[in-house]
CSV table of C-alpha atoms in Angstrom, one decimal:
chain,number,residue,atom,x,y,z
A,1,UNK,CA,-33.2,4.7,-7.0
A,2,UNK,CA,-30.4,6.6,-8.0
A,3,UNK,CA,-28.7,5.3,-11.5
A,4,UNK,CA,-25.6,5.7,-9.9
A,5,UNK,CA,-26.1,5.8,-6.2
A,6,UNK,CA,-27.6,7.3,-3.4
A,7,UNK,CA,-26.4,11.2,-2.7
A,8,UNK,CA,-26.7,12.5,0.8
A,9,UNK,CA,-27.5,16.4,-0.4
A,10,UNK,CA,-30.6,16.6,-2.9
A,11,UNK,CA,-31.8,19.7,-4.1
A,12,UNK,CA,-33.8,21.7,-1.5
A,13,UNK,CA,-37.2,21.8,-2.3
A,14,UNK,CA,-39.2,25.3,-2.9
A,15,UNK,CA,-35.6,26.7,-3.3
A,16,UNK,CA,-35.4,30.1,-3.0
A,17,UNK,CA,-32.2,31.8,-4.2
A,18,UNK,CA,-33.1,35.5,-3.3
A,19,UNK,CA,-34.1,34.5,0.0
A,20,UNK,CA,-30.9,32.7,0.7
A,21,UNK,CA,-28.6,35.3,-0.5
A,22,UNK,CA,-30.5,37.5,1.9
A,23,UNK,CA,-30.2,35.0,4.8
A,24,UNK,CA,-26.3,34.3,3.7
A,25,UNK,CA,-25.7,37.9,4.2
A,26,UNK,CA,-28.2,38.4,7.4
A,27,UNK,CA,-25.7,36.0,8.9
A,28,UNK,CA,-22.6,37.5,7.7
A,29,UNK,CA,-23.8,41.2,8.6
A,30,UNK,CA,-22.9,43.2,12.1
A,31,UNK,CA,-20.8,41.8,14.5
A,32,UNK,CA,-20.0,37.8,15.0
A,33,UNK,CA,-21.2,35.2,12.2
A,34,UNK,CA,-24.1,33.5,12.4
A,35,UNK,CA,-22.6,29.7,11.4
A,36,UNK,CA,-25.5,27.8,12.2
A,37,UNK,CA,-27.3,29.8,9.0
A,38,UNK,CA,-23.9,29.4,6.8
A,39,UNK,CA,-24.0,25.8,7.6
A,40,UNK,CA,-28.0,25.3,6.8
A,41,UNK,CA,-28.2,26.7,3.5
A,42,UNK,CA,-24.8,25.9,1.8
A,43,UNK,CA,-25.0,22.5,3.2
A,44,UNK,CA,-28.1,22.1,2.8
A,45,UNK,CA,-28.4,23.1,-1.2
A,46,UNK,CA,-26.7,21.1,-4.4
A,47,UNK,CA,-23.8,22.5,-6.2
A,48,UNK,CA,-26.2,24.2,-9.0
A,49,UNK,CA,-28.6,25.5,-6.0
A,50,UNK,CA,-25.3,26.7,-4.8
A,51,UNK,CA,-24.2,28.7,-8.1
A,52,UNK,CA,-27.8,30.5,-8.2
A,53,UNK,CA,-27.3,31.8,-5.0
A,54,UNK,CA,-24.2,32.9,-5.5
A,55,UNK,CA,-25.2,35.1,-8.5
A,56,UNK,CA,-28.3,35.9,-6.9
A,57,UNK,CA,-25.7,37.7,-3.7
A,58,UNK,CA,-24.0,39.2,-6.4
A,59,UNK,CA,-26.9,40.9,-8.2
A,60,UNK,CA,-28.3,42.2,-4.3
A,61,UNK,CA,-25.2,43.0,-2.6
A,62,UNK,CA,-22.6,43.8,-5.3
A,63,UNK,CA,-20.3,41.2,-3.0
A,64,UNK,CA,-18.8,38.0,-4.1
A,65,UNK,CA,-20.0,35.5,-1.8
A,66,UNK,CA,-16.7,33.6,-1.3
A,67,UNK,CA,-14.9,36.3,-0.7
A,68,UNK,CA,-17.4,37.2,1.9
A,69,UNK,CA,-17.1,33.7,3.4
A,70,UNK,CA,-13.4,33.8,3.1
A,71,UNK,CA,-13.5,37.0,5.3
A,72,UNK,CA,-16.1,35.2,7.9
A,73,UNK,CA,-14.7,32.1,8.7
A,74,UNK,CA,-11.6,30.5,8.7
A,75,UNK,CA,-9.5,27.2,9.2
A,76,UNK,CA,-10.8,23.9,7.6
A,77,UNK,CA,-14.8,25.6,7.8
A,78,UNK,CA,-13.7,28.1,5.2
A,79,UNK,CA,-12.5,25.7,3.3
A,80,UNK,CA,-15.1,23.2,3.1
A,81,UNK,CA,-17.4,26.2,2.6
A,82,UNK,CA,-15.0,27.8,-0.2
A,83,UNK,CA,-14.8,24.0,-1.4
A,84,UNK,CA,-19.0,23.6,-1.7
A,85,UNK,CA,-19.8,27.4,-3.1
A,86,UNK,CA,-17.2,26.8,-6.4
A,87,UNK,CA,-18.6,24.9,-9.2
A,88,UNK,CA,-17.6,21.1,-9.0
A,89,UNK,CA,-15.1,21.3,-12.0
A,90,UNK,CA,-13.7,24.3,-10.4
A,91,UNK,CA,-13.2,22.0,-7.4
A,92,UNK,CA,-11.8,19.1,-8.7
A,93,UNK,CA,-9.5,21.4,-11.3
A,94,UNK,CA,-8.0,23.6,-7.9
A,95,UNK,CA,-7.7,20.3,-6.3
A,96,UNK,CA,-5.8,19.0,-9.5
A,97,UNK,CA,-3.5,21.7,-9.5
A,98,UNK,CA,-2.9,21.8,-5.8
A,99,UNK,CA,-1.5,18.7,-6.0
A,100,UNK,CA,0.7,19.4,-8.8
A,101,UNK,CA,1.9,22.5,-7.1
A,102,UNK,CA,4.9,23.2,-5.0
A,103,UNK,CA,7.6,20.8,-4.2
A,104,UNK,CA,6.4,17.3,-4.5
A,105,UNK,CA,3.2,15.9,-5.9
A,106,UNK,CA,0.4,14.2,-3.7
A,107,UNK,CA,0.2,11.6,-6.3
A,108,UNK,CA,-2.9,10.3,-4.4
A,109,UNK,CA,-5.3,12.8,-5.1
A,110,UNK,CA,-4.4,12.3,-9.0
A,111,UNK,CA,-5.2,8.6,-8.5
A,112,UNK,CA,-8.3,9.5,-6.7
A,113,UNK,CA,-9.8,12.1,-9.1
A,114,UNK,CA,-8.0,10.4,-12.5
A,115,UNK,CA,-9.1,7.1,-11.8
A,116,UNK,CA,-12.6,7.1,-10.6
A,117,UNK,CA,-13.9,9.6,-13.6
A,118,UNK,CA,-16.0,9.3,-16.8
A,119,UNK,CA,-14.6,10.4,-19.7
A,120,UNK,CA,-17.0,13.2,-20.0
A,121,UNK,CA,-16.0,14.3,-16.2
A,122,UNK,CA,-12.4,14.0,-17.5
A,123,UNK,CA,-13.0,16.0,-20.8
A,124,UNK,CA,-14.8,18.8,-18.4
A,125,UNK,CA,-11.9,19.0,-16.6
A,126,UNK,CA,-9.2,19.2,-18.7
A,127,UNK,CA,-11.1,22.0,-21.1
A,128,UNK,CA,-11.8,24.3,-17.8
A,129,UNK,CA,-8.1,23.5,-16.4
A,130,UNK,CA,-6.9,24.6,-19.1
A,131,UNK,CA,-9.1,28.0,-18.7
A,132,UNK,CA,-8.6,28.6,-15.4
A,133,UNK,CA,-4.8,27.6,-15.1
A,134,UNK,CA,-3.5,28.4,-18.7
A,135,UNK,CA,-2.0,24.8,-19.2
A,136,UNK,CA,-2.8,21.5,-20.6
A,137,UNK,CA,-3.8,19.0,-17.6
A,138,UNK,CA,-1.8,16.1,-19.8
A,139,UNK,CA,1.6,18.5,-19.9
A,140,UNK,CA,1.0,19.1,-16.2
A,141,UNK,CA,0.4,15.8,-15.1
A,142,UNK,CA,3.8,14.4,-17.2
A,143,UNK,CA,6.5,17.5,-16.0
A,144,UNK,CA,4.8,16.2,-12.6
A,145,UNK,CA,5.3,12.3,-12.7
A,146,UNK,CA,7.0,9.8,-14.3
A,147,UNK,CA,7.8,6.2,-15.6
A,148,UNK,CA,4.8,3.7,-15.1
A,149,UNK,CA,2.5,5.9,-12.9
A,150,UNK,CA,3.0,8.4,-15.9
A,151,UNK,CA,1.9,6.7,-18.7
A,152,UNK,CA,-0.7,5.1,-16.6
A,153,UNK,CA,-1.9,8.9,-15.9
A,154,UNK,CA,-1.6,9.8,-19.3
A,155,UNK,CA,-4.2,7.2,-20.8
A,156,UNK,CA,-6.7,8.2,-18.2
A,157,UNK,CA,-6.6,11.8,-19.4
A,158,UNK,CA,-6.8,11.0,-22.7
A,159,UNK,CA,-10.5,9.8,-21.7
A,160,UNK,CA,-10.8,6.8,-24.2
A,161,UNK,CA,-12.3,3.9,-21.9
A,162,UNK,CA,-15.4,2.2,-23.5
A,163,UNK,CA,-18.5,3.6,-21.7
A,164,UNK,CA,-20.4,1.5,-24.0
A,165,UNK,CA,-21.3,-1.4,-21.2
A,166,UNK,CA,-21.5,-4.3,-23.7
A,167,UNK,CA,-19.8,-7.0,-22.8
A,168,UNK,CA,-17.6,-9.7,-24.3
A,169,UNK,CA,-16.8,-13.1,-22.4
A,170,UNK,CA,-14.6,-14.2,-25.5
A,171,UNK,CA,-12.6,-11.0,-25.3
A,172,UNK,CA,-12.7,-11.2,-21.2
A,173,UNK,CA,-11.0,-14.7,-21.4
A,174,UNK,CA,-8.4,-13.5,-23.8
A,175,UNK,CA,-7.8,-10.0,-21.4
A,176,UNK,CA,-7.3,-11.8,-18.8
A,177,UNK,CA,-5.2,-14.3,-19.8
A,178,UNK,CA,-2.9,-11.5,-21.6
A,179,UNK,CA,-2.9,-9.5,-17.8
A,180,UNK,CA,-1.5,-12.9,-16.7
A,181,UNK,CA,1.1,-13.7,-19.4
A,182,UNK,CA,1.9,-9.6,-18.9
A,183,UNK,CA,2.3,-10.2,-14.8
A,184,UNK,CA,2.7,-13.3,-13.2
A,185,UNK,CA,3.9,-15.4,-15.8
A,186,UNK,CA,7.1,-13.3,-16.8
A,187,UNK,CA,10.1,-12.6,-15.1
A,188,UNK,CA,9.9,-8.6,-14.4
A,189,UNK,CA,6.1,-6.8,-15.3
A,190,UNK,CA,4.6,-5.3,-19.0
A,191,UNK,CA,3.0,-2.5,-17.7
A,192,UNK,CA,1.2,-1.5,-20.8
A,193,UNK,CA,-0.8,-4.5,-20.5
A,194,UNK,CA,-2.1,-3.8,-17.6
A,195,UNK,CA,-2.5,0.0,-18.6
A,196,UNK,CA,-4.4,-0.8,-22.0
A,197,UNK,CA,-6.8,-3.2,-20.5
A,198,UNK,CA,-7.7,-1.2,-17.1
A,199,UNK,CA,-7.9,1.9,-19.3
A,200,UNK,CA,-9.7,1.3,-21.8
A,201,UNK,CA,-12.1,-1.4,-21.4
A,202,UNK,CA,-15.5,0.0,-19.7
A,203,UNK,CA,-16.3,-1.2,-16.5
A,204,UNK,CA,-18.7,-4.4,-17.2
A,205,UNK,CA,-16.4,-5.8,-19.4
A,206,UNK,CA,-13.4,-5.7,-16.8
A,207,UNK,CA,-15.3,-7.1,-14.1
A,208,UNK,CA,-16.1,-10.2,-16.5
A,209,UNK,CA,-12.0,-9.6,-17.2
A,210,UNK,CA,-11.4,-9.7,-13.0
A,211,UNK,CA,-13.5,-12.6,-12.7
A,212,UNK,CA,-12.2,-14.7,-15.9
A,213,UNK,CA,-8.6,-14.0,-13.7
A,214,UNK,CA,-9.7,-15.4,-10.7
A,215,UNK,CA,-11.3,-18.5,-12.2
A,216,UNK,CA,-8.0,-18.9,-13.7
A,217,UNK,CA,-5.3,-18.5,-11.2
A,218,UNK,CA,-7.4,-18.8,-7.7
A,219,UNK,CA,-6.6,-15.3,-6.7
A,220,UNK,CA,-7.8,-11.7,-7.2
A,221,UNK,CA,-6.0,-8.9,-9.7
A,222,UNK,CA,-6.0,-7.2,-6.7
A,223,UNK,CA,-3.6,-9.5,-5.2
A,224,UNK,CA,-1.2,-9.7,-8.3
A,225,UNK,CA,-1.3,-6.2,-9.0
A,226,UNK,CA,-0.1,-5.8,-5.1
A,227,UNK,CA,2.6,-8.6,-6.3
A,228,UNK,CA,3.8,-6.8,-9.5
A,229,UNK,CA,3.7,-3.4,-9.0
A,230,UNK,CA,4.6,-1.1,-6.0
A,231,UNK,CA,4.4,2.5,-5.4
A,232,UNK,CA,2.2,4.9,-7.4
A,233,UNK,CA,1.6,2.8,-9.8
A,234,UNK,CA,0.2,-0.2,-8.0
A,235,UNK,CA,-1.9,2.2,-5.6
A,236,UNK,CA,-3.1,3.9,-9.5
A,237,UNK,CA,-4.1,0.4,-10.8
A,238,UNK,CA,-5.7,-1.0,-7.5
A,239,UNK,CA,-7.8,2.4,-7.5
A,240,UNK,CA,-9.3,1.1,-11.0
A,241,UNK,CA,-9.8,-2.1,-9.7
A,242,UNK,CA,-11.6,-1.1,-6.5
A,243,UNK,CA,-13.8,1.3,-8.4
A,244,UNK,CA,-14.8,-1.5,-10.7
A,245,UNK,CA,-15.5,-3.7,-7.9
A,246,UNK,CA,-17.2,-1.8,-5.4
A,247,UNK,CA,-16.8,2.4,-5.9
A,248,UNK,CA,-18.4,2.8,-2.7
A,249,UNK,CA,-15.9,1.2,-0.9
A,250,UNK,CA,-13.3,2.6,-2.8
A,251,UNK,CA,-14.6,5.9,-1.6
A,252,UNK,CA,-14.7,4.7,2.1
A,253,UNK,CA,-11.3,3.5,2.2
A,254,UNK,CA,-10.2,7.3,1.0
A,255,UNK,CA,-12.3,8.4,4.5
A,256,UNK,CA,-11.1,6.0,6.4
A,257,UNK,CA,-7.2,6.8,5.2
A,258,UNK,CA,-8.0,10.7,5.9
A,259,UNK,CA,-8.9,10.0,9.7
A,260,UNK,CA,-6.9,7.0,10.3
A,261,UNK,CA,-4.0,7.2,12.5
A,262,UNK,CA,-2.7,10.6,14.4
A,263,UNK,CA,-3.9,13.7,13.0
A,264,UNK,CA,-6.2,14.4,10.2
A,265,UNK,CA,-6.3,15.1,6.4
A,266,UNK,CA,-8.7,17.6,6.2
A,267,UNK,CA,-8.0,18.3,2.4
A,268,UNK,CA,-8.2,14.5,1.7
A,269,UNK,CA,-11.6,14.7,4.0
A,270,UNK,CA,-13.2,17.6,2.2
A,271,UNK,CA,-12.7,16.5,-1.2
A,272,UNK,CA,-14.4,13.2,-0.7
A,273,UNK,CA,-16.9,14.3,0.7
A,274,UNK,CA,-17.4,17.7,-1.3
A,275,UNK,CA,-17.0,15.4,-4.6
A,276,UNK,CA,-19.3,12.4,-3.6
A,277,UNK,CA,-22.4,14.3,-1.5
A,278,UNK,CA,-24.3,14.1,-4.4
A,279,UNK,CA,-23.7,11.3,-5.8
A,280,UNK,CA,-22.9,8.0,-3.6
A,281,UNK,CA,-22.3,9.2,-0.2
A,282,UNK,CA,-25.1,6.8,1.4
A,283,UNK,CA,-23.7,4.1,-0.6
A,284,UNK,CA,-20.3,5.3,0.9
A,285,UNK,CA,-21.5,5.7,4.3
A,286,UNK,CA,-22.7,2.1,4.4
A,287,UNK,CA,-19.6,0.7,2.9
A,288,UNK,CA,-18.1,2.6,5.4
A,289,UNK,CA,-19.6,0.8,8.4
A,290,UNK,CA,-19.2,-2.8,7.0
A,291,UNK,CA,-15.6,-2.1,6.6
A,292,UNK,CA,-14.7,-0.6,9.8
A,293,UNK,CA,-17.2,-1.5,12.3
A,294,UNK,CA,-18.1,2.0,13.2
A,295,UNK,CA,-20.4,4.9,11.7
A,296,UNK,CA,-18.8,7.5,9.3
A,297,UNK,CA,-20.2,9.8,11.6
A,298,UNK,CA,-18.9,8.4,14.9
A,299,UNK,CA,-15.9,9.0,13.0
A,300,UNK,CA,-16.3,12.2,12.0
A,301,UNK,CA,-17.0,13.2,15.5
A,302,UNK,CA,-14.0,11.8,16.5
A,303,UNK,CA,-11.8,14.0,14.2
A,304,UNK,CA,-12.8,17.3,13.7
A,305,UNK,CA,-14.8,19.5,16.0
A,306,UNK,CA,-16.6,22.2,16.0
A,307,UNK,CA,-18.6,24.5,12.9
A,308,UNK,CA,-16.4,22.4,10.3
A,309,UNK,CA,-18.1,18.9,12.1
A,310,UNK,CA,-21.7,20.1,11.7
A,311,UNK,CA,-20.9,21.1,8.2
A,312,UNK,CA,-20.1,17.2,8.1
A,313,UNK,CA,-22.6,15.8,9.3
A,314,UNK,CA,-25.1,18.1,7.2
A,315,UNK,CA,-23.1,16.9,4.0
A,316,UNK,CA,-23.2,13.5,4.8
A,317,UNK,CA,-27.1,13.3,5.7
A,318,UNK,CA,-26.5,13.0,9.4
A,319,UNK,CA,-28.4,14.5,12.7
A,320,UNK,CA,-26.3,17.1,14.8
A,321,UNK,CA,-25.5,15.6,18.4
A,322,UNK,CA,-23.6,17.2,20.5
């Protein structure tokens, strides 16, 4: 058992990187692209199996292996291939500062990155952001929102929370109780409440806070967050609740949400699927089915097509049909 889930990629055993870096560019060589040998070694190899092979193409073929990837494929293929061959800080950082970019935010994918990540994760990120962008993820992230959702941003970059798992059911009873004089019990919301106690207390301790509420007032947080709150900060607070409850159905919502409905978001798709591969994605996969009825993959197969849907199914530990 995993000690924080069950991944869906696992490091290939007898990994060779010389032979795959000769295979990659086999595949890639002449005329037409083999994808079917694209899709069984990146797929099929974790992010640091990834990395070596990448240097190992380097050192053979003097080529950079995205680039050559990049020039091979295209559409949403090449860039859940791109996606897989970059370092995973890389990933989430260019995923950071996509969101940020251009006119409007996507304040989703901050929620989704910001609120589901250890401090050390969040530390990562901000010190490579910072290298790869030349700007502070905190200065970014407050010239990019503001008000509640702002502040609420801000504490999770700062990467305090108490990782320490000890808990406290003197200190729960008085959290939640404070949660409830700061929301339901006023006329109008104090956010910082609910900001200082979601942000900082470790996760252990705020279930204990969650259930302590509902023995109290007969109803979830959930529900009184959804009362007191609206926009990007209630979907920012309910992210923290949901990955405190159940992170794997946190995770299946953000699937369900990117193939919902007409159309697809195949950047909202890749991500979680890119991100979580290794960590949860058979957790999320059941989840997944208990929520909605149906297999991730039967609705996978429904929304993409193709190259880009056998990469898919690879990643999420699932047979090729047709």
């Amino acid at each position: 058992m995993y000690p924080y889930g069950t991944p869906t990629v696992f490091p290939a055993q007898g990994f060779d990187p010389v032979k795959d870096a000769h295979d990659l560019r086999k595949a890639m060589k002449g005329f037409g692209t083999d994808e079917n040998a694209l899709i069984n070694i990146i797929c099929r190899r974790t992010n640091s199996q990834r990395q070596e092979i990448q240097r190992q193409y380097k050192t053979h073929f003097g080529k950079d292996l995205i680039e050559d990837i990049k020039s091979e494929t295209s559409g949403n293929f090449e860039k859940l291939l791109v996606g897989l061959l970059r370092p995973i800080v890389d990933f989430y950082c260019a995923e950071l500062n996509d969101a940020m970019a251009g006119l409007g935010t996507k304040e989703e994918v901050l929620i989704e990155i910001l609120c589901t990540l250890s401090n050390q994760e969040i530390h990562t990120i901000k010190h490579q952001y910072l290298r790869l962008y030349g700007a502070h993820l905190e200065s970014e992230l407050k010239s990019e929102t503001s008000g509640n959702f702002k502040r609420l941003l801000v504490s999770l970059c700062t990467a305090a929370r108490d990782e320490s798992g000890q808990i406290d059911p003197n200190q729960a009873q008085i959290d939640a109780r404070e949660l409830l004089k700061a929301g339901e019990l006023r006329v109008g919301t104090d956010e910082s409440m609910f900001n200082m106690i979601l942000c900082q207390r470790n996760y252990q301790q705020l279930k204990l806070i969650f259930q302590e509420y509902e023995r109290m007032t007969e109803h979830s947080l959930e529900k009184a967050i959804k009362k007191e709150f609206s926009g990007d900060i209630m979907e920012g607070l309910i992210a923290i609740y949901k990955c405190v409850t159940n992170k794997a159905e946190y995770f299946a919502s953000r699937l369900h949400k990117s193939m919902a409905g007409i159309g697809t978001n195949d950047g909202q798709l890749i991500r979680v699927i890119v991100t979580r591969c290794e960590i949860d994605m058979a957790d999320i996969k059941v989840a997944f089915e208990r929520l909605y009825g149906k297999s991730l993959k039967s609705w996978i197969k429904g929304d993409t097509s193709g190259h880009y849907k056998h990469a898919l199914y690879a990643l999420v530990g699932e047979e090729r049909s047709s």
